[in-house]
């Protein structure tokens, strides 16, 4: 009797665990699909442009300029990261990071998979998360 009870409990635990793993896997797949859609929209289809063009119109040919202008800490001199007005100057930094990321990830770009550009993107994002502009 006791053996059967333990066996039933064990089977129920396995079913619960399998259900949880399936749910976690399904959520991970959904998150990955969403990530892929956001990347495709932002980097390849440039679908973000209508939403941000009132602030900044990215110049996708300037990735190497932005990298060259970047400070060692990942910041840019011409960006006021402490700005809090309606024009919010830190958007300039995000625009530069976006242009650099587009150049790095787009196969037709001369900077595709450029390790120096990736280092610059990493430093720029690191600086952004370090100062946390609001």
Coordinates of N, CA, C and O in Angstrom, one line a residue:
X1 N 0.8 -1.2 0.0 CA 0.0 0.0 0.0 C 0.9 1.3 0.0 O 0.6 2.2 -0.8
X2 N 1.9 1.3 0.9 CA 2.7 2.4 1.0 C 3.6 2.6 -0.2 O 3.8 3.7 -0.7
X3 N 4.0 1.5 -0.8 CA 4.8 1.5 -2.1 C 3.9 2.2 -3.2 O 4.4 3.0 -4.0
X4 N 2.7 1.8 -3.3 CA 1.8 2.3 -4.3 C 1.6 3.8 -4.1 O 1.5 4.6 -5.1
X5 N 1.4 4.3 -2.9 CA 1.2 5.7 -2.6 C 2.5 6.5 -3.0 O 2.4 7.5 -3.6
X6 N 3.7 6.0 -2.7 CA 4.9 6.7 -3.1 C 5.0 6.7 -4.6 O 5.5 7.7 -5.2
X7 N 4.6 5.6 -5.2 CA 4.7 5.5 -6.7 C 3.8 6.5 -7.3 O 4.1 7.2 -8.3
X8 N 2.6 6.7 -6.8 CA 1.6 7.7 -7.3 C 2.1 9.1 -7.1 O 2.1 9.9 -8.0
X9 N 2.7 9.4 -5.9 CA 3.2 10.7 -5.7 C 4.4 11.0 -6.6 O 4.5 12.1 -7.2
X10 N 5.2 10.0 -6.8 CA 6.4 10.2 -7.7 C 5.9 10.5 -9.2 O 6.4 11.4 -9.8
X11 N 4.9 9.8 -9.6 CA 4.3 10.0 -11.0 C 3.7 11.3 -11.1 O 3.9 12.1 -12.1
X12 N 3.0 11.8 -10.1 CA 2.4 13.1 -10.1 C 3.5 14.2 -10.1 O 3.3 15.2 -10.8
X13 N 4.5 14.0 -9.4 CA 5.7 15.0 -9.4 C 6.3 15.0 -10.8 O 6.6 16.1 -11.3
X14 N 6.5 13.9 -11.4 CA 7.0 13.8 -12.8 C 6.1 14.6 -13.7 O 6.6 15.3 -14.6
X15 N 4.8 14.4 -13.6 CA 3.9 15.0 -14.5 C 3.9 16.6 -14.3 O 4.0 17.3 -15.3
X16 N 4.0 17.0 -13.1 CA 4.0 18.4 -12.7 C 5.3 19.0 -13.3 O 5.3 20.1 -13.9
X17 N 6.4 18.3 -13.1 CA 7.7 18.8 -13.6 C 7.7 18.9 -15.1 O 8.2 19.9 -15.7
X18 N 7.2 17.9 -15.8 CA 7.1 17.9 -17.2 C 6.3 19.0 -17.7 O 6.6 19.7 -18.7
X19 N 5.2 19.3 -17.1 CA 4.3 20.4 -17.4 C 5.0 21.8 -17.3 O 5.0 22.6 -18.1
X20 N 5.8 21.9 -16.2 CA 6.5 23.1 -15.9 C 7.6 23.3 -17.0 O 7.8 24.4 -17.5
X21 N 8.3 22.3 -17.3 CA 9.4 22.4 -18.3 C 8.8 22.7 -19.7 O 9.3 23.6 -20.4
X22 N 7.7 22.2 -20.0 CA 7.0 22.5 -21.3 C 6.6 23.9 -21.3 O 6.8 24.6 -22.3
X23 N 6.0 24.4 -20.2 CA 5.6 25.8 -20.1 C 6.8 26.8 -20.2 O 6.8 27.8 -21.0
X24 N 7.9 26.4 -19.5 CA 9.1 27.3 -19.6 C 9.7 27.3 -21.0 O 10.1 28.3 -21.5
X25 N 9.7 26.1 -21.7 CA 10.2 26.0 -23.0 C 9.3 26.8 -24.0 O 9.8 27.6 -24.8
X26 N 8.0 26.8 -23.8 CA 7.1 27.6 -24.7 C 7.3 29.1 -24.5 O 7.3 29.8 -25.4
X27 N 7.5 29.5 -23.2 CA 7.8 30.9 -23.0 C 9.1 31.3 -23.6 O 9.2 32.4 -24.1
X28 N 10.1 30.5 -23.5 CA 11.4 30.8 -24.1 C 11.3 31.0 -25.6 O 11.9 31.9 -26.2
X29 N 10.5 30.1 -26.2 CA 10.3 30.2 -27.7 C 9.6 31.5 -28.0 O 9.9 32.2 -29.0
X30 N 8.6 31.8 -27.2 CA 7.8 33.1 -27.5 C 8.7 34.3 -27.3 O 8.6 35.2 -28.2
X31 N 9.5 34.3 -26.3 CA 10.5 35.4 -26.1 C 11.5 35.5 -27.2 O 11.8 36.6 -27.7
X32 N 12.0 34.4 -27.7 CA 12.9 34.4 -28.8 C 12.3 34.9 -30.1 O 12.9 35.7 -30.8
X33 N 11.0 34.5 -30.4 CA 10.3 35.0 -31.5 C 10.1 36.5 -31.4 O 10.3 37.3 -32.4
X34 N 9.8 37.0 -30.3 CA 9.6 38.5 -30.1 C 10.9 39.2 -30.3 O 11.0 40.2 -31.0
X35 N 12.0 38.7 -29.7 CA 13.3 39.3 -29.9 C 13.7 39.3 -31.4 O 14.2 40.3 -31.9
X36 N 13.5 38.2 -32.1 CA 13.8 38.2 -33.5 C 13.0 39.3 -34.3 O 13.5 39.9 -35.2
X37 N 11.7 39.4 -33.9 CA 10.8 40.4 -34.6 C 11.3 41.8 -34.4 O 11.3 42.7 -35.2
X38 N 11.7 42.1 -33.1 CA 12.2 43.4 -32.8 C 13.5 43.7 -33.5 O 13.7 44.8 -34.1
X39 N 14.4 42.8 -33.5 CA 15.6 43.0 -34.3 C 15.4 43.2 -35.7 O 15.9 44.1 -36.4
X40 N 14.5 42.4 -36.3 CA 14.2 42.5 -37.7 C 13.6 43.9 -38.0 O 14.0 44.5 -39.0
X41 N 12.7 44.3 -37.2 CA 12.1 45.6 -37.4 C 13.1 46.7 -37.2 O 13.1 47.6 -38.1
X42 N 13.9 46.7 -36.2 CA 14.8 47.8 -35.9 C 16.0 47.8 -36.8 O 16.4 48.9 -37.3
X43 N 16.6 46.7 -37.1 CA 17.8 46.7 -37.8 C 17.7 46.5 -39.3 O 18.5 47.0 -40.1
X44 N 16.7 45.7 -39.8 CA 16.6 45.4 -41.2 C 15.5 46.2 -41.9 O 15.7 46.8 -43.0
X45 N 14.3 46.2 -41.3 CA 13.2 46.9 -42.0 C 13.2 48.4 -41.6 O 12.4 49.1 -42.2
X46 N 13.9 48.7 -40.6 CA 13.9 50.1 -40.1 C 12.5 50.6 -39.8 O 12.2 51.8 -40.0
X47 N 11.7 49.8 -39.3 CA 10.3 50.1 -39.0 C 10.2 51.1 -37.8 O 9.1 51.7 -37.6
X48 N 11.2 51.3 -37.1 CA 11.2 52.3 -36.0 C 11.3 53.7 -36.5 O 11.0 54.6 -35.8
X49 N 11.7 53.9 -37.7 CA 11.9 55.3 -38.2 C 10.7 56.2 -38.1 O 10.8 57.3 -37.6
X50 N 9.5 55.7 -38.5 CA 8.4 56.6 -38.3 C 8.1 57.1 -36.8 O 7.7 58.2 -36.6
X51 N 8.5 56.2 -35.9 CA 8.3 56.5 -34.5 C 9.3 57.5 -33.9 O 9.0 58.2 -33.0
X52 N 10.5 57.4 -34.4 CA 11.6 58.3 -33.9 C 12.0 59.4 -34.8 O 12.8 60.3 -34.3
X53 N 11.5 59.5 -36.0 CA 12.0 60.5 -36.9 C 11.7 61.9 -36.5 O 12.3 62.9 -36.9
X54 N 10.7 62.1 -35.6 CA 10.4 63.4 -35.1 C 11.5 63.9 -34.1 O 11.7 65.1 -33.9
X55 N 12.3 63.0 -33.6 CA 13.4 63.3 -32.7 C 14.8 63.3 -33.5 O 15.5 64.3 -33.5
X56 N 15.0 62.2 -34.2 CA 16.3 62.0 -34.9 C 16.1 61.2 -36.1 O 15.3 60.2 -36.1
X57 N 16.7 61.6 -37.2 CA 16.7 60.7 -38.4 C 18.1 60.1 -38.5 O 19.1 60.8 -38.8
X58 N 18.2 58.8 -38.2 CA 19.5 58.2 -38.2 C 20.2 58.2 -39.6 O 19.6 58.1 -40.6
X59 N 21.5 58.4 -39.6 CA 22.3 58.4 -40.8 C 23.1 57.1 -40.7 O 24.1 57.0 -40.1
X60 N 22.6 56.1 -41.5 CA 23.2 54.8 -41.4 C 24.6 54.6 -42.0 O 25.2 53.6 -41.9
X61 N 25.1 55.7 -42.6 CA 26.4 55.6 -43.2 C 27.5 56.1 -42.2 O 28.7 56.2 -42.6
X62 N 27.1 56.5 -41.0 CA 28.1 57.1 -40.1 C 28.6 56.2 -39.0 O 29.2 56.7 -38.0
X63 N 28.4 55.0 -39.1 CA 28.9 54.0 -38.0 C 30.3 54.2 -37.6 O 30.7 54.3 -36.5
X64 N 31.2 54.3 -38.6 CA 32.6 54.4 -38.4 C 32.9 55.8 -37.8 O 33.8 55.9 -36.9
X65 N 32.2 56.9 -38.2 CA 32.4 58.2 -37.6 C 32.0 58.2 -36.1 O 32.7 58.7 -35.3
X66 N 30.9 57.5 -35.8 CA 30.4 57.4 -34.4 C 31.5 56.7 -33.5 O 31.7 57.1 -32.4
X67 N 32.0 55.6 -34.1 CA 33.0 54.9 -33.4 C 34.3 55.7 -33.1 O 34.8 55.8 -32.0
X68 N 34.7 56.5 -34.1 CA 35.9 57.3 -34.0 C 35.7 58.5 -33.0 O 36.6 58.9 -32.3
X69 N 34.4 59.0 -32.9 CA 34.1 60.1 -32.0 C 33.9 59.7 -30.6 O 33.9 60.5 -29.7
X70 N 33.8 58.4 -30.4 CA 33.4 57.9 -29.0 C 34.6 58.0 -28.1 O 35.8 57.8 -28.5
X71 N 34.3 58.4 -26.8 CA 35.3 58.4 -25.8 C 35.7 57.0 -25.3 O 34.9 56.0 -25.6
X72 N 36.8 56.8 -24.7 CA 37.2 55.5 -24.2 C 36.2 54.8 -23.3 O 36.0 53.6 -23.3
X73 N 35.4 55.6 -22.5 CA 34.4 55.1 -21.6 C 33.1 54.7 -22.3 O 32.2 54.2 -21.7
X74 N 33.0 55.0 -23.6 CA 31.7 54.6 -24.3 C 30.8 55.8 -24.5 O 29.7 55.6 -25.0
X75 N 31.2 57.0 -24.1 CA 30.3 58.2 -24.2 C 30.7 59.0 -25.4 O 31.7 58.7 -26.0
X76 N 29.9 60.0 -25.7 CA 30.2 61.0 -26.7 C 30.2 62.4 -26.1 O 29.3 62.7 -25.3
X77 N 31.1 63.2 -26.5 CA 31.2 64.6 -26.0 C 30.0 65.4 -26.4 O 29.6 66.2 -25.6
X78 N 29.4 65.2 -27.5 CA 28.3 66.0 -28.0 C 26.9 65.5 -27.5 O 25.9 65.9 -28.0
X79 N 26.9 64.6 -26.5 CA 25.7 64.1 -26.0 C 25.6 64.5 -24.5 O 26.5 64.2 -23.7
X80 N 24.5 65.2 -24.2 CA 24.3 65.6 -22.8 C 23.5 64.5 -22.1 O 22.2 64.5 -22.2
X81 N 24.1 63.6 -21.5 CA 23.4 62.5 -20.9 C 22.6 62.8 -19.7 O 21.7 62.1 -19.2
X82 N 22.8 64.0 -19.1 CA 22.0 64.5 -18.0 C 20.8 65.3 -18.3 O 20.0 65.7 -17.5
X83 N 20.6 65.5 -19.6 CA 19.5 66.3 -20.1 C 18.1 65.7 -19.7 O 18.0 64.5 -19.8
X84 N 17.2 66.6 -19.3 CA 15.9 66.1 -18.9 C 14.7 66.8 -19.6 O 13.6 66.7 -19.2
X85 N 15.0 67.6 -20.6 CA 14.0 68.4 -21.2 C 13.2 67.5 -22.3 O 13.5 66.3 -22.5
X86 N 12.3 68.1 -23.0 CA 11.5 67.4 -23.9 C 12.2 66.9 -25.1 O 11.8 65.9 -25.8
X87 N 13.3 67.5 -25.5 CA 14.1 67.0 -26.6 C 15.0 65.8 -26.2 O 15.5 65.1 -27.1
X88 N 15.3 65.6 -25.0 CA 16.0 64.6 -24.4 C 17.3 64.1 -25.2 O 17.2 63.2 -26.0
X89 N 18.3 64.9 -25.0 CA 19.6 64.7 -25.7 C 20.1 63.3 -25.7 O 20.8 62.8 -26.6
X90 N 19.9 62.5 -24.6 CA 20.5 61.1 -24.6 C 20.0 60.3 -25.8 O 20.6 59.3 -26.1
X91 N 18.9 60.7 -26.4 CA 18.5 59.9 -27.6 C 19.5 59.9 -28.7 O 19.6 59.0 -29.5
X92 N 20.4 60.9 -28.7 CA 21.5 61.0 -29.7 C 22.4 59.8 -29.5 O 22.9 59.2 -30.5
X93 N 22.7 59.5 -28.3 CA 23.5 58.3 -28.0 C 22.9 57.0 -28.5 O 23.5 56.2 -29.1
X94 N 21.6 56.9 -28.2 CA 20.9 55.7 -28.6 C 20.8 55.6 -30.1 O 21.0 54.5 -30.7
X95 N 20.7 56.7 -30.8 CA 20.7 56.7 -32.3 C 22.1 56.2 -32.8 O 22.2 55.4 -33.7
X96 N 23.1 56.7 -32.2 CA 24.5 56.3 -32.6 C 24.7 54.8 -32.4 O 25.3 54.1 -33.2
X97 N 24.2 54.3 -31.2 CA 24.4 52.9 -30.9 C 23.6 52.1 -31.9 O 24.0 51.1 -32.4
X98 N 22.4 52.5 -32.3 CA 21.5 51.9 -33.2 C 22.2 51.8 -34.6 O 22.3 50.7 -35.2
X99 N 22.8 52.9 -35.0 CA 23.5 53.0 -36.3 C 24.6 52.0 -36.3 O 24.9 51.2 -37.3
X100 N 25.4 52.0 -35.2 CA 26.6 51.1 -35.1 C 26.1 49.6 -35.1 O 26.7 48.8 -35.8
X101 N 25.0 49.4 -34.4 CA 24.5 48.0 -34.4 C 24.0 47.5 -35.7 O 24.2 46.4 -36.1
X102 N 23.3 48.4 -36.4 CA 22.9 48.1 -37.8 C 24.0 47.8 -38.7 O 24.0 46.8 -39.4
X103 N 25.1 48.6 -38.6 CA 26.3 48.3 -39.4 C 26.9 47.0 -39.1 O 27.3 46.2 -40.0
X104 N 27.0 46.7 -37.8 CA 27.6 45.5 -37.3 C 26.8 44.2 -37.8 O 27.4 43.2 -38.1
X105 N 25.5 44.3 -37.8 CA 24.7 43.1 -38.0 C 24.1 43.0 -39.4 O 23.6 41.9 -39.7
X106 N 24.3 44.0 -40.3 CA 23.8 43.9 -41.6 C 24.8 43.3 -42.6 O 25.9 44.0 -42.8
X107 N 24.6 42.2 -43.2 CA 25.6 41.5 -44.0 C 26.1 42.4 -45.2 O 27.2 42.2 -45.7
X108 N 25.3 43.3 -45.7 CA 25.7 44.1 -46.8 C 26.6 45.3 -46.4 O 27.1 46.0 -47.2
X109 N 26.7 45.5 -45.1 CA 27.5 46.7 -44.6 C 29.0 46.4 -44.5 O 29.3 45.3 -44.1
X110 N 29.8 47.3 -44.9 CA 31.3 47.0 -44.8 C 31.8 46.7 -43.4 O 32.8 46.1 -43.2
X111 N 31.0 47.2 -42.4 CA 31.4 46.9 -41.0 C 30.8 45.7 -40.4 O 30.8 45.5 -39.2
X112 N 30.2 44.9 -41.2 CA 29.5 43.6 -40.8 C 30.5 42.8 -40.0 O 31.6 42.5 -40.4
X113 N 30.1 42.4 -38.8 CA 30.9 41.6 -37.8 C 32.3 42.2 -37.5 O 33.2 41.4 -37.2
X114 N 32.4 43.5 -37.6 CA 33.6 44.2 -37.2 C 33.8 44.2 -35.7 O 33.0 44.7 -35.0
X115 N 34.9 43.5 -35.2 CA 35.1 43.4 -33.8 C 35.3 44.7 -33.1 O 34.9 44.9 -32.0
X116 N 35.9 45.7 -33.8 CA 36.1 47.0 -33.2 C 34.8 47.7 -33.0 O 34.5 48.4 -32.0
X117 N 33.9 47.6 -34.0 CA 32.6 48.1 -33.9 C 31.8 47.5 -32.7 O 31.1 48.2 -32.0
X118 N 31.9 46.2 -32.6 CA 31.2 45.5 -31.5 C 31.7 45.9 -30.2 O 30.9 46.2 -29.3
X119 N 33.0 46.2 -30.1 CA 33.6 46.7 -28.8 C 33.0 48.1 -28.5 O 32.7 48.4 -27.4
X120 N 32.9 48.9 -29.5 CA 32.3 50.2 -29.4 C 30.9 50.2 -28.9 O 30.5 50.9 -28.0
X121 N 30.1 49.3 -29.5 CA 28.7 49.1 -29.1 C 28.6 48.7 -27.7 O 27.8 49.2 -26.9
X122 N 29.5 47.7 -27.3 CA 29.5 47.2 -25.9 C 29.8 48.3 -24.9 O 29.2 48.5 -23.9
X123 N 30.9 49.1 -25.3 CA 31.3 50.2 -24.4 C 30.2 51.3 -24.3 O 29.9 51.8 -23.2
X124 N 29.5 51.6 -25.4 CA 28.4 52.6 -25.4 C 27.3 52.1 -24.5 O 26.7 52.9 -23.8
X125 N 26.9 50.9 -24.7 CA 25.8 50.3 -23.9 C 26.2 50.2 -22.4 O 25.4 50.5 -21.5
X126 N 27.4 49.9 -22.2 CA 27.9 49.8 -20.8 C 27.8 51.2 -20.1 O 27.4 51.3 -19.0
X127 N 28.3 52.2 -20.9 CA 28.2 53.6 -20.3 C 26.8 54.0 -20.1 O 26.4 54.6 -19.0
X128 N 25.9 53.7 -21.0 CA 24.5 54.0 -20.9 C 23.9 53.4 -19.6 O 23.2 54.1 -18.8
X129 N 24.1 52.1 -19.4 CA 23.6 51.5 -18.2 C 24.3 51.9 -16.9 O 23.7 51.8 -15.8
X130 N 25.5 52.4 -17.0 CA 26.2 52.9 -15.9 C 25.6 54.2 -15.4 O 25.4 54.4 -14.2
X131 N 25.3 55.1 -16.3 CA 24.8 56.4 -15.9 C 23.3 56.5 -15.8 O 22.8 57.4 -15.2
X132 N 22.6 55.6 -16.5 CA 21.2 55.5 -16.4 C 20.4 56.8 -16.6 O 19.8 57.3 -15.7
X133 N 20.5 57.4 -17.8 CA 19.9 58.6 -18.1 C 18.3 58.5 -17.9 O 17.8 57.5 -18.2
X134 N 17.8 59.6 -17.4 CA 16.3 59.6 -17.2 C 15.7 60.8 -17.8 O 16.3 61.8 -18.0

